[in-house]
Coordinates of C-alpha atoms and ligand atoms in Angstrom, one line a residue:
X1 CA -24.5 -31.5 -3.5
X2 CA -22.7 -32.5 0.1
X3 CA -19.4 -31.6 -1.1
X4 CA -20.5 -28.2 -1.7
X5 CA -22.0 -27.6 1.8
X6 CA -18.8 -26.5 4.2
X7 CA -18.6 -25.6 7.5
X8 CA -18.5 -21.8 8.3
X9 CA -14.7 -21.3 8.5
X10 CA -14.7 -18.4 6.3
X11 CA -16.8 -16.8 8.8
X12 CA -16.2 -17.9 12.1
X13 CA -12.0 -18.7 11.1
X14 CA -11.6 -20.7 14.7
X15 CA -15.4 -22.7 13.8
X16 CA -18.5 -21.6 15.3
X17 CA -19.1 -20.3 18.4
X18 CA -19.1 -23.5 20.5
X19 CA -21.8 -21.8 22.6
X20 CA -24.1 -21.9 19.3
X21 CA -26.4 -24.7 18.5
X22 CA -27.3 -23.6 15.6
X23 CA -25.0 -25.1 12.4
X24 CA -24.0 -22.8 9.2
X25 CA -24.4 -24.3 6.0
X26 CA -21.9 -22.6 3.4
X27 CA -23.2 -22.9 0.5
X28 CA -21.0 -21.4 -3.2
X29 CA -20.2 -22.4 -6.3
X30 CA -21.7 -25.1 -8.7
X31 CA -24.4 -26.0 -5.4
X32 CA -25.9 -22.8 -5.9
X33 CA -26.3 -22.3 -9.5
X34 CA -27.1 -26.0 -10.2
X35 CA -30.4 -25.9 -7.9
X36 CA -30.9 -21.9 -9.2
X37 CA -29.8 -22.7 -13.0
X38 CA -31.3 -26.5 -13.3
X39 CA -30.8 -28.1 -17.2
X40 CA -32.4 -26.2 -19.4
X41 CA -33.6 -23.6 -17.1
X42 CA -36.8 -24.0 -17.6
X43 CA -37.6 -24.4 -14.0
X44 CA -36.6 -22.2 -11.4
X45 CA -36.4 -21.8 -8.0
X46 CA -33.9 -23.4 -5.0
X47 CA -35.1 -26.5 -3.3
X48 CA -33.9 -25.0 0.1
X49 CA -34.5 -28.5 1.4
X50 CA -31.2 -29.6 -0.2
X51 CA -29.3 -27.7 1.6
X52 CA -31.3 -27.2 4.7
X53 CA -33.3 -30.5 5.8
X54 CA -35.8 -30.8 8.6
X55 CA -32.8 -32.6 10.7
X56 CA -30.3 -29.5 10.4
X57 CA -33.2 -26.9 11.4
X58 CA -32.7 -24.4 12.7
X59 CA -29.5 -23.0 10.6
X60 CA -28.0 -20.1 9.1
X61 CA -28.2 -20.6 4.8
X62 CA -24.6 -18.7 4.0
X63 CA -24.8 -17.4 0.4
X64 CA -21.1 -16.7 -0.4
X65 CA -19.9 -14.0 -3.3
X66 CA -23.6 -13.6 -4.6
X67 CA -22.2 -11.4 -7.6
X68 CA -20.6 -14.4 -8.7
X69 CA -23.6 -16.3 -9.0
X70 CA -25.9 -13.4 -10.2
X71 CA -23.3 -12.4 -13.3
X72 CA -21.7 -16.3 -14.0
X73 CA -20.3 -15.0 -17.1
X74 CA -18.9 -11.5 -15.9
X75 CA -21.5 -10.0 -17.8
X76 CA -22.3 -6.5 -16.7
X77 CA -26.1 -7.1 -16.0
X78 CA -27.5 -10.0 -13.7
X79 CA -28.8 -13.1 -15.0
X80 CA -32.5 -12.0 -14.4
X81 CA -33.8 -15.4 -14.3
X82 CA -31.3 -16.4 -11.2
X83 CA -32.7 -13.4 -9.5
X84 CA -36.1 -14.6 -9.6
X85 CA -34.6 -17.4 -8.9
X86 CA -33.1 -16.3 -5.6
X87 CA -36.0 -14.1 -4.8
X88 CA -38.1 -17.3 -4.8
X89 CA -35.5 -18.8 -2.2
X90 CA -35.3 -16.5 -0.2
X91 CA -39.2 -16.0 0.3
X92 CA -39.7 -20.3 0.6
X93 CA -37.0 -21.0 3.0
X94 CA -38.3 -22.1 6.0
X95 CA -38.7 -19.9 9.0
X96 CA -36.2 -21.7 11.0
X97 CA -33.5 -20.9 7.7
X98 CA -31.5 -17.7 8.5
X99 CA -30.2 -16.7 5.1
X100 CA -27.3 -14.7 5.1
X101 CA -25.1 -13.7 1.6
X102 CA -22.0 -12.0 1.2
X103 CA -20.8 -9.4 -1.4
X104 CA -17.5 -7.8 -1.6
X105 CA -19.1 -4.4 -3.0
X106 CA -22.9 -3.7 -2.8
X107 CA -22.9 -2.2 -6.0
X108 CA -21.9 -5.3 -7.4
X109 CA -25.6 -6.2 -7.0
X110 CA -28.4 -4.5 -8.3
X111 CA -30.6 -2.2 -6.9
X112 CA -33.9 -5.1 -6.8
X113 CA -31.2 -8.0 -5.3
X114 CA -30.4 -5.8 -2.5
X115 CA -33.9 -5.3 -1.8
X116 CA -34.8 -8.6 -1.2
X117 CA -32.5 -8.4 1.9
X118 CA -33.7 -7.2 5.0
X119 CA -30.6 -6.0 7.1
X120 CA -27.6 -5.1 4.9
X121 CA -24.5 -5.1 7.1
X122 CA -21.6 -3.3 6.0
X123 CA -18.0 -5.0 7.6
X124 CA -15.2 -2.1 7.7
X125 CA -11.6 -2.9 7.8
X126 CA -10.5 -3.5 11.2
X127 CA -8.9 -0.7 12.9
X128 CA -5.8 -1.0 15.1
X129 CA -7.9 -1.8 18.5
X130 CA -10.3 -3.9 17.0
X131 CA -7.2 -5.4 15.5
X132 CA -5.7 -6.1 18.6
X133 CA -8.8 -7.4 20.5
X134 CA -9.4 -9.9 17.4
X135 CA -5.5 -11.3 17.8
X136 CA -6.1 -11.5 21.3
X137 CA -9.0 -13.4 20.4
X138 CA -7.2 -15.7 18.1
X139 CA -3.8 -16.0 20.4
X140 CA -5.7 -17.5 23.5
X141 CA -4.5 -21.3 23.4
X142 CA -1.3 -20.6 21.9
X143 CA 1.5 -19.7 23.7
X144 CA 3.4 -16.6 23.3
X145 CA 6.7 -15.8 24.8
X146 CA 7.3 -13.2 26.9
X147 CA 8.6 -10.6 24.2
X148 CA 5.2 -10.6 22.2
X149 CA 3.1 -6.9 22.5
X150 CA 0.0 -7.8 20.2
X151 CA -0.5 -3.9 20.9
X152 CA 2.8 -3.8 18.6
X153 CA 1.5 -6.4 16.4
X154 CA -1.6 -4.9 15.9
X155 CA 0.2 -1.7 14.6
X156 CA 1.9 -3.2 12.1
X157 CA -0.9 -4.8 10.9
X158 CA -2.6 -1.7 9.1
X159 CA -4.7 -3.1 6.5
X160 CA -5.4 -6.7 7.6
X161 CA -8.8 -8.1 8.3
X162 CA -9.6 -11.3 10.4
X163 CA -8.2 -14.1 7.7
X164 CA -5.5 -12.1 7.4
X165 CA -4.6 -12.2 11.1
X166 CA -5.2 -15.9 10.8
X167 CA -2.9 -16.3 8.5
X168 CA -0.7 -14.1 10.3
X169 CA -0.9 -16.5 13.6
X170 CA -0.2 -19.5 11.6
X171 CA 2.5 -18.4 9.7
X172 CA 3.9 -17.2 13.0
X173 CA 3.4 -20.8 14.2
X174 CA 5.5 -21.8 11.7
X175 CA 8.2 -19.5 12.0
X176 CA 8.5 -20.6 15.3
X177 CA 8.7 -24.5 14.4
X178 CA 11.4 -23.8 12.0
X179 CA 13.0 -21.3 14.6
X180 CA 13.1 -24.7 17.1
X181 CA 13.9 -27.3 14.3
X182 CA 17.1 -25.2 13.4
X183 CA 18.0 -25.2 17.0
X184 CA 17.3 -28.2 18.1
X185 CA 18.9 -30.1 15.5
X186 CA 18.0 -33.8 15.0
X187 CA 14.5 -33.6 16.4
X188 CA 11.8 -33.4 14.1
X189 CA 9.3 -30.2 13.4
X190 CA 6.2 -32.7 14.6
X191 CA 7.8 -34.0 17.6
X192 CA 8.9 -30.0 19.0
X193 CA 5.3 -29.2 17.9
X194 CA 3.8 -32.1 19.7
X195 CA 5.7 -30.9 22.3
X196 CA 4.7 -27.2 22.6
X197 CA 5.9 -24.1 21.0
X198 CA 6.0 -20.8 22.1
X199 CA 5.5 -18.0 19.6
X200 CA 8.0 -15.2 19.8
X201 CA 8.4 -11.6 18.6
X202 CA 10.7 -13.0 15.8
X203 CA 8.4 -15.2 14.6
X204 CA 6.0 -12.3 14.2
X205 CA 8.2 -10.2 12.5
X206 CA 9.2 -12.9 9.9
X207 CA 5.5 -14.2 9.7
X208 CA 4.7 -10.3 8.6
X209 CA 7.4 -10.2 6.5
X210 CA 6.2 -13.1 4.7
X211 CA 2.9 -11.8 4.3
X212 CA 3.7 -8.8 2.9
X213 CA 5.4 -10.4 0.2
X214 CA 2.7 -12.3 -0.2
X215 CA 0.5 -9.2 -0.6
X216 CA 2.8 -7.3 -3.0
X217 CA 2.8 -10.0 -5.3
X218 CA -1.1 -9.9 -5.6
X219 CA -1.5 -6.7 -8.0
X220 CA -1.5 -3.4 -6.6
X221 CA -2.0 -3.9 -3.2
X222 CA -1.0 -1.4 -1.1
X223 CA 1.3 -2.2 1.9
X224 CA 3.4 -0.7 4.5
X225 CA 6.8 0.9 2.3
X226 CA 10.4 0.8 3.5
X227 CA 11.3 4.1 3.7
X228 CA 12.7 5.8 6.8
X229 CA 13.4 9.4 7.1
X230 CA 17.3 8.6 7.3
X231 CA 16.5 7.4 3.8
X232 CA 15.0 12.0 3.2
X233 CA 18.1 13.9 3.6
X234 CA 17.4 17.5 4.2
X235 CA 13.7 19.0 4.1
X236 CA 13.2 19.2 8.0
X237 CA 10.6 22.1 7.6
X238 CA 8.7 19.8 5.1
X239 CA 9.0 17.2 7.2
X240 CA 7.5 18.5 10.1
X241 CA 4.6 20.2 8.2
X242 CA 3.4 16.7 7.0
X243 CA 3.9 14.6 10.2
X244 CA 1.9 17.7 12.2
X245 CA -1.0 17.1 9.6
X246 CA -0.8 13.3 9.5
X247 CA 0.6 12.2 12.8
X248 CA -1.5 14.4 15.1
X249 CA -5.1 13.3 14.1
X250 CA -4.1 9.4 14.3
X251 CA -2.2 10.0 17.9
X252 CA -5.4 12.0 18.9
X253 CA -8.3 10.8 17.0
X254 CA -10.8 13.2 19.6
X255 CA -9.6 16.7 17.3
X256 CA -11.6 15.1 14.3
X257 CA -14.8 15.7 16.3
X258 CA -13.3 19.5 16.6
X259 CA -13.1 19.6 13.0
X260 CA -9.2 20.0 13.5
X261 CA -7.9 17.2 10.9
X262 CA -6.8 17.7 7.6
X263 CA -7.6 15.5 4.9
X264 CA -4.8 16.1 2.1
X265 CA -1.1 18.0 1.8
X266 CA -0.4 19.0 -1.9
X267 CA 3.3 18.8 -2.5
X268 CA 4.4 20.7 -4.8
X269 CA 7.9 21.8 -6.5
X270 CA 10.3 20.4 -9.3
X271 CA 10.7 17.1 -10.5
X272 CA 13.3 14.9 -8.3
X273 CA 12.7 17.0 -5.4
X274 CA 11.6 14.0 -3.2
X275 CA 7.8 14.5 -3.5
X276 CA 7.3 11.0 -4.0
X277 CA 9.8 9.8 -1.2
X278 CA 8.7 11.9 1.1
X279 CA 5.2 10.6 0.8
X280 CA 6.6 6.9 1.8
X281 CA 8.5 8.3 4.7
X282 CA 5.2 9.4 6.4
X283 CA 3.3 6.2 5.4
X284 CA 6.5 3.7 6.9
X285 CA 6.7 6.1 9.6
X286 CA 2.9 6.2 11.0
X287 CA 2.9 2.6 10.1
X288 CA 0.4 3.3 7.1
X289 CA -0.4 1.4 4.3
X290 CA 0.9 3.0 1.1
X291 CA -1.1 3.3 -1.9
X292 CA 0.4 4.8 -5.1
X293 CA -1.4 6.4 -8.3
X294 CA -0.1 8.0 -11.2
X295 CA -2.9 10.5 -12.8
X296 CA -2.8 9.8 -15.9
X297 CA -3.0 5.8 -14.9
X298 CA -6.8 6.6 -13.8
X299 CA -8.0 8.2 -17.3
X300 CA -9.9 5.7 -19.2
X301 CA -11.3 6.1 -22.9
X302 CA -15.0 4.3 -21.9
X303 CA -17.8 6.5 -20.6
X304 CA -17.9 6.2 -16.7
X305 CA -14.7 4.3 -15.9
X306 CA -12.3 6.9 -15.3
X307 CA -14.8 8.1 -12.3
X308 CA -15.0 4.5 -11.4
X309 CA -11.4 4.1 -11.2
X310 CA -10.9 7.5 -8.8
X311 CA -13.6 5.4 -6.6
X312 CA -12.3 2.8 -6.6
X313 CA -8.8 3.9 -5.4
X314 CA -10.6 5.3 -2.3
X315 CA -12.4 1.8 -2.0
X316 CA -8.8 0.1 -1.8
X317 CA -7.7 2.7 0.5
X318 CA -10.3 2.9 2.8
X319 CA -9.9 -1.0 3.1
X320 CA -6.1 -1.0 3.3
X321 CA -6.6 2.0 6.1
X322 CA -5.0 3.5 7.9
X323 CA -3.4 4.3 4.5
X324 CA -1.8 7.0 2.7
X325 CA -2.7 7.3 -1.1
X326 CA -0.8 9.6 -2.7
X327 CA -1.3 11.2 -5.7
X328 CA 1.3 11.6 -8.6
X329 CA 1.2 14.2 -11.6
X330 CA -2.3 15.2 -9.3
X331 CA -2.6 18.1 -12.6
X332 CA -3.0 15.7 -15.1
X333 CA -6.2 14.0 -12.9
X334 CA -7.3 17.5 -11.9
X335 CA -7.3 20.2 -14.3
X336 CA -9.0 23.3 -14.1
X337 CA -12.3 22.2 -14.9
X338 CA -13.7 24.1 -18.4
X339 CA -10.7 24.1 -20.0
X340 CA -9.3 20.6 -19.9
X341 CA -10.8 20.6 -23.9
X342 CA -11.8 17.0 -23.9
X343 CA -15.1 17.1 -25.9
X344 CA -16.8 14.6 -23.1
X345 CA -16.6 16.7 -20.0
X346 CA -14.7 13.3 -18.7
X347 CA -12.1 15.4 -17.0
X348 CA -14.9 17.7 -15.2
X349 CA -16.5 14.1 -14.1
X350 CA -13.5 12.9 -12.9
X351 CA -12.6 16.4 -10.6
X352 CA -16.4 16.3 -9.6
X353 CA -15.7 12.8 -8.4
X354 CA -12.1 13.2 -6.5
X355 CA -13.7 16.2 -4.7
X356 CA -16.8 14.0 -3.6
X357 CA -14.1 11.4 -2.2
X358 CA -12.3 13.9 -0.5
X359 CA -15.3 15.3 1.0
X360 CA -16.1 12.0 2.3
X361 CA -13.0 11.2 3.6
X362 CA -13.1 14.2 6.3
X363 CA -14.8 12.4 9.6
X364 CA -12.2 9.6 9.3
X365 CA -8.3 10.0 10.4
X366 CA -7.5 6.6 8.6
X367 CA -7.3 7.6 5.2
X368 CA -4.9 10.0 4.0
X369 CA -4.3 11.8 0.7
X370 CA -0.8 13.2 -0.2
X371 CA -0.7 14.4 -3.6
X372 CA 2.3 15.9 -6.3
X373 CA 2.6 17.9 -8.8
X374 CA 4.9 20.7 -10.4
X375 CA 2.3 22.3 -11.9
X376 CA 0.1 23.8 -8.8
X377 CA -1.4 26.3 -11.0
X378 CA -2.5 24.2 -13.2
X379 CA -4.9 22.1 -11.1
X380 CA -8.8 22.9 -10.5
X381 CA -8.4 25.7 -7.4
X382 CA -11.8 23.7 -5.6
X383 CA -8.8 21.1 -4.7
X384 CA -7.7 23.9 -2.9
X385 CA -10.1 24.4 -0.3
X386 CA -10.5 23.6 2.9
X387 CA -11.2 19.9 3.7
X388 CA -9.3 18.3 0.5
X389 CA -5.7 19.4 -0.2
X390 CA -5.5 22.5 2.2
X391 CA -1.9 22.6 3.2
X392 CA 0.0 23.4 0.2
X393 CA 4.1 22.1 0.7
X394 CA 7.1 23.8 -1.6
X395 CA 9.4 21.2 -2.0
X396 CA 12.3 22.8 -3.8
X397 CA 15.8 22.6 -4.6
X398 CA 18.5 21.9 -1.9
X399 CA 20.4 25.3 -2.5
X400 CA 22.7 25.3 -0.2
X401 CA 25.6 22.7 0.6
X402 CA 24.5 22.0 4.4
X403 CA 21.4 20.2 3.0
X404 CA 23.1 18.8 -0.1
X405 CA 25.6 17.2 2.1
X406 CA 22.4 15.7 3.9
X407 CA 20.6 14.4 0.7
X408 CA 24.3 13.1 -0.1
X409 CA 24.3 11.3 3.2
X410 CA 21.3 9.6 2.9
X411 CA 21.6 8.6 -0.7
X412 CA 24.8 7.1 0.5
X413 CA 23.7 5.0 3.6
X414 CA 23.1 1.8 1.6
X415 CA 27.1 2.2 0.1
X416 CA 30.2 1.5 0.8
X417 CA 32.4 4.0 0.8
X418 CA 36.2 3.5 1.0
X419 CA 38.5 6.0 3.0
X420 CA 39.3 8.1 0.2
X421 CA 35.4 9.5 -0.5
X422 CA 35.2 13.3 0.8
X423 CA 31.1 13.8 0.0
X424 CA 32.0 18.1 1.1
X425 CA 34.8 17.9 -2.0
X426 CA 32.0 16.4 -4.1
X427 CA 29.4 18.5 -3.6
X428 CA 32.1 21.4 -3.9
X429 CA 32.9 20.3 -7.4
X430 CA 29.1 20.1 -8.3
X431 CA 26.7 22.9 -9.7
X432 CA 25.0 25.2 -7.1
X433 CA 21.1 23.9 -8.3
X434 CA 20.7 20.1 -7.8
X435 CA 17.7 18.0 -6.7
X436 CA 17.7 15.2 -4.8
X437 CA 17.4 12.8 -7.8
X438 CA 20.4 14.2 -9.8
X439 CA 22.5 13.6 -6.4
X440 CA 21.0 10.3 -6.9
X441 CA 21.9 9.7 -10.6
X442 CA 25.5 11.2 -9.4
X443 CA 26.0 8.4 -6.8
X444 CA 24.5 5.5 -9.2
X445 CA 27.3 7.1 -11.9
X446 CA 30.1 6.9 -9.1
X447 CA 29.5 3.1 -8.4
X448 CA 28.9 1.7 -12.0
X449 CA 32.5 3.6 -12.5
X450 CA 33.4 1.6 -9.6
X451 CA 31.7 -1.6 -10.7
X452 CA 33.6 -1.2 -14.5
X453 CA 36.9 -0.7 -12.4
X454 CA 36.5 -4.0 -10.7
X455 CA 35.9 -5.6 -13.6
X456 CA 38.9 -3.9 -15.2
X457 CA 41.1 -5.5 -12.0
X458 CA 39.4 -9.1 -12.4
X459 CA 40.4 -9.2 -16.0
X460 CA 43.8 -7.9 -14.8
X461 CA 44.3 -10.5 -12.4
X462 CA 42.9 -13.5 -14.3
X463 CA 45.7 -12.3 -17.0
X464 CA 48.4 -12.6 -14.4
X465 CA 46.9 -15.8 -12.8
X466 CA 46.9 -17.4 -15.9
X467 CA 50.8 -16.6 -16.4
X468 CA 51.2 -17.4 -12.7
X469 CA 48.7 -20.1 -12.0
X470 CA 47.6 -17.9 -9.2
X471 CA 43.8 -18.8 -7.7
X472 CA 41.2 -16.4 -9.5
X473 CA 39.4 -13.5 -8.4
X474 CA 36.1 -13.0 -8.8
X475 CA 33.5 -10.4 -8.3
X476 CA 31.7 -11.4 -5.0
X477 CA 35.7 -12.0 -3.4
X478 CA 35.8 -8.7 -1.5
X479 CA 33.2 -5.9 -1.0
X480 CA 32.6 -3.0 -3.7
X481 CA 34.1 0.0 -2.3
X482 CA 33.3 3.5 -4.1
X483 CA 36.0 5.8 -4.2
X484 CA 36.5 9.4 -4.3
X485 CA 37.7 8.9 -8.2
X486 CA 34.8 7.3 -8.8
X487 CA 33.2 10.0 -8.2
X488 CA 35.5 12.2 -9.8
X489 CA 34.3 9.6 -12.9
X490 CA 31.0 10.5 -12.2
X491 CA 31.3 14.4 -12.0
X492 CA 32.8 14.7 -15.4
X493 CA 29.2 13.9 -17.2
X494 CA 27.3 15.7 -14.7
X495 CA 24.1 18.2 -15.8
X496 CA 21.7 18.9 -12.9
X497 CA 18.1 18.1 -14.8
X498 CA 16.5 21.7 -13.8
X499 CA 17.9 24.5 -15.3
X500 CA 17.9 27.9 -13.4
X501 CA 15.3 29.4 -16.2
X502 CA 13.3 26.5 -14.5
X503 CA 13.8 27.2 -11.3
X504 CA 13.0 30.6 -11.1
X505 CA 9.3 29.8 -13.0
X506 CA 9.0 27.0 -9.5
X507 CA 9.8 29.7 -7.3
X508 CA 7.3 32.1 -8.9
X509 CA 4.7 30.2 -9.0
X510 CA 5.1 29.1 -4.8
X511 CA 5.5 32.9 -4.3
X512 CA 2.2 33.2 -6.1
X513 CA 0.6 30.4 -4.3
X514 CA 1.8 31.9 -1.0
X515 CA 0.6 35.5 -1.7
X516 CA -2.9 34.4 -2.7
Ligands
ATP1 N1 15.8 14.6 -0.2 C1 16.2 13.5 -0.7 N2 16.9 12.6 0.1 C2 17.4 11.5 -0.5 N3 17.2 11.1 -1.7 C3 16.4 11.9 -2.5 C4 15.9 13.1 -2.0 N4 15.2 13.7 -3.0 C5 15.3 12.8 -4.1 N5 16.0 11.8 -3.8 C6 16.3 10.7 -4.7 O1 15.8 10.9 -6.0 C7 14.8 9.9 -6.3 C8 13.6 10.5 -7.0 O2 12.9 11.3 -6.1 P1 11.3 11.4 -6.0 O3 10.8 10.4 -7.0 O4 10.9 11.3 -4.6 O5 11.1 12.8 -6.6 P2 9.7 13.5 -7.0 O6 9.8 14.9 -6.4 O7 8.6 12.7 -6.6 O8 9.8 13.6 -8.6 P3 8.6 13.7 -9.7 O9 8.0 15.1 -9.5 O10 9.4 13.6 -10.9 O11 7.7 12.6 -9.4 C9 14.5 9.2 -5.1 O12 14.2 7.9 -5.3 C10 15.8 9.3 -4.2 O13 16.7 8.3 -4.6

């Protein structure tokens, strides 16, 4: 039974307050059920004593994950013999035995569990001061260099709660040792840390970077994208509109008590327009958390769950915040309710439900809902209203060639170019309607032609080193340069993806939207 009582680090991450006398018995796992479950189970009831004897009175009794131990088997009821169980503990221990239990969701618990607690404490995700206080907290004994702003750090930190920061600081520590063991060559990384080390802004950037891959890898979890708006080219209307309604309220968090903040933009227009890219832009930008859902992703065959998964994206968001989530092919999760035709009224549940999240969402600034579609007039009009998606955004076509040079730009950043490339001849050789993402497929065409004619002059040159006994040249020996015949290549097999039939049902509908 000792080796399941720990110390409170999950808690109190640096121990427990050293000004507290009283200890913290953690108490999880096998510990738990053994005493709750005994062989047999024919007797019930936890012999608090075992974990709480007259010697370590008085103490805190931490109950960790209870769901765990209420539904071992994942089952979707609780054991009702371990709630008796615990009920029975919790009304024997000892006056002197503070029990405390933790629960990553209350409703993970039924409605008689909870009862048996007294206070019921509900821990929010940190938000960016409380963010900074805590690494404040946690920095004093280390040393930082001069360069660190845990203001800064705090910012980028959108999402994180206290074991996260921990990790955050130690990784950092790390970062820093390697930083000094690469410099110092020779010496070893315990003798510079037995020595001292000072933690610099570097070592918090690559700490965070670490982190976040970390995060990624764990499914679905929203983090902070990598999309600047030199990445957006063109759409400076639309991207003013969104940063006024998603910058202002975070900058001045007082207008939400004015009722001036917005909860939701609806961008709207045809496909490859740079809905969804756009949507990253403001999350990188604002230094929000990014959380991504595709309609149709949410729709689940079994009675209940497709509400439960729309609740549960708000769940993730609100404890990712400040966090935009942003909504894809929004129609398909939000038809017109009474005609979606699916003989259970799921669809009308699952409107019901992203309006009552939306509703909620108003009194905080930290939670932000961007959604898509190119169907506007297909979605439920109550979406509409103020409070949920009320600023409506036409993202359209790049019609003229000042902003198609600008999407061209920015596609083009991450290339290289050689001398040769005119991007004003290009675009003057393409058709007048193209979106963003046929630009794209245009400059992905343009450098596999350029990849294929690299090949062709390795295969070339191997031919002639061969005969010659010349050195070989490989792929990696000098840098991939696009040229303008490349895309000359590319232009050849070119079809922009929306005809003009298309495009003139888009612009009727946002002429109707803006008329109504
Ligand atoms: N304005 C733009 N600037 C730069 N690249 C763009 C732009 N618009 C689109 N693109 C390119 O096209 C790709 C697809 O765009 P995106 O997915 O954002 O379109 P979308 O409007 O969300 O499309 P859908 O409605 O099909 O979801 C982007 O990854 C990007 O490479």
């Amino acid at each position: 039974m000792d080796s399941n009582i720990f110390t409170c680090e999950s808690l109190f991450p640096q121990g427990p307050p050293t000004n507290s006398p009283i200890p913290c018995l953690l108490v999880g796992g096998d510990a738990l059920w053994n005493s709750l479950n005994p062989p047999g189970l024919g007797k019930t009831g936890l012999d608090v004593s075992g974990f709480t004897s007259e010697v370590l009175q008085p103490c805190v009794l931490l109950l960790q994950n209870l769901q765990v131990l209420l539904r071992p088997r994942g089952g979707a009821d609780e054991d009702g013999r371990v709630q008796a169980a615990l009920c029975q503990l919790l009304h024997s221990a000892p006056s002197r035995v503070a029990v405390v239990a933790t629960v990553r969701r209350p409703r993970d618990l039924s409605a008689g569990t909870m009862a048996v607690f007294i206070h019921q404490v509900e821990l929010d995700t940190p938000t960016e001061e409380q963010r900074r206080a805590m690494l404040t907290s946690l920095s004093r004994g280390i040393h930082l260099g001069r360069d660190v702003d845990l203001g800064r750090v705090a910012k980028l930190t959108a999402g994180l709660v206290l074991g996260g920061l921990c990790a955050l600081l130690s990784e950092a520590g790390r970062a820093s040792c390697r930083r000094l063991v690469e410099i110092c060559s020779g010496r070893t990384e315990k003798d510079l840390c037995s020595s001292g080390v000072t933690i610099r802004n570097q070592d918090f950037i690559s700490a965070l970077q670490t982190l976040q891959e970390v995060q990624s890898k764990a499914a679905g979890s929203p983090k902070i994208p990598d999309v600047h708006w030199e990445d957006v080219g063109g759409l400076q209307e639309v991207k003013k509109e969104i940063l006024d309604t998603v910058q202002l309220p975070l900058q001045r968090p007082e207008l939400l008590s004015l009722g001036l903040s917005r909860t939701g933009v609806l961008l709207y227009g045809p496909p490859g327009t740079g809905k969804t890219l756009l949507a990253k832009a403001v999350a990188t930008e604002c230094s929000m958390t990014f959380l991504s859902v595709k309609g149709p992703e949410l729709i689940n065959m079994y009675v209940g769950q497709s509400e439960e998964n729309v609740r549960e994206v708000f769940n993730r968001a609100r404890s990712a915040a400040p966090c935009v989530v942003f909504f894809d092919e929004l129609d398909s999760l939000a038809p017109s309710r009474g005609h979606s035709g699916d003989s259970g009224g799921v669809m009308d549940r699952v409107v019901s439900q992203l309006l009552a999240e939306l509703d909620a969402l108003h009194s905080t600034a930290s939670v932000f809902v961007i959604g898509a579609t190119n169907r506007p007039d297909l979605l439920d009009q109550s979406l509409l209203r103020p409070g949920r998606f009320d600023k409506l955004v036409y993202v359209g076509i790049n019609e003229d060639r000042d902003s198609q040079l600008q999407v061209l730009q920015a596609i083009v950043r991450k290339f290289h170019l050689d001398s040769t490339v005119n991007l004003q001849e290009v675009l003057e050789n393409c058709p007048c309607h193209m979106t963003g993402a046929d630009l794209y497929a245009l400059c992905s065409d343009a450098m596999t032609a350029a990849v294929k004619r690299k090949i062709a002059l390795i295969d070339q040159r191997k031919e002639t080193s061969q005969e010659q006994n010349m050195q070989i040249f490989s792929m990696n020996d000098s840098r991939l340069l696009v040229s303008m015949d490349d895309f000359k290549t590319a232009l050849e097999n070119f079809h922009p993806s929306v005809s003009e039939q298309e495009l003139i049902r888009y612009q009727n509908i946002q002429q109707k939207l803006t008329t109504t």
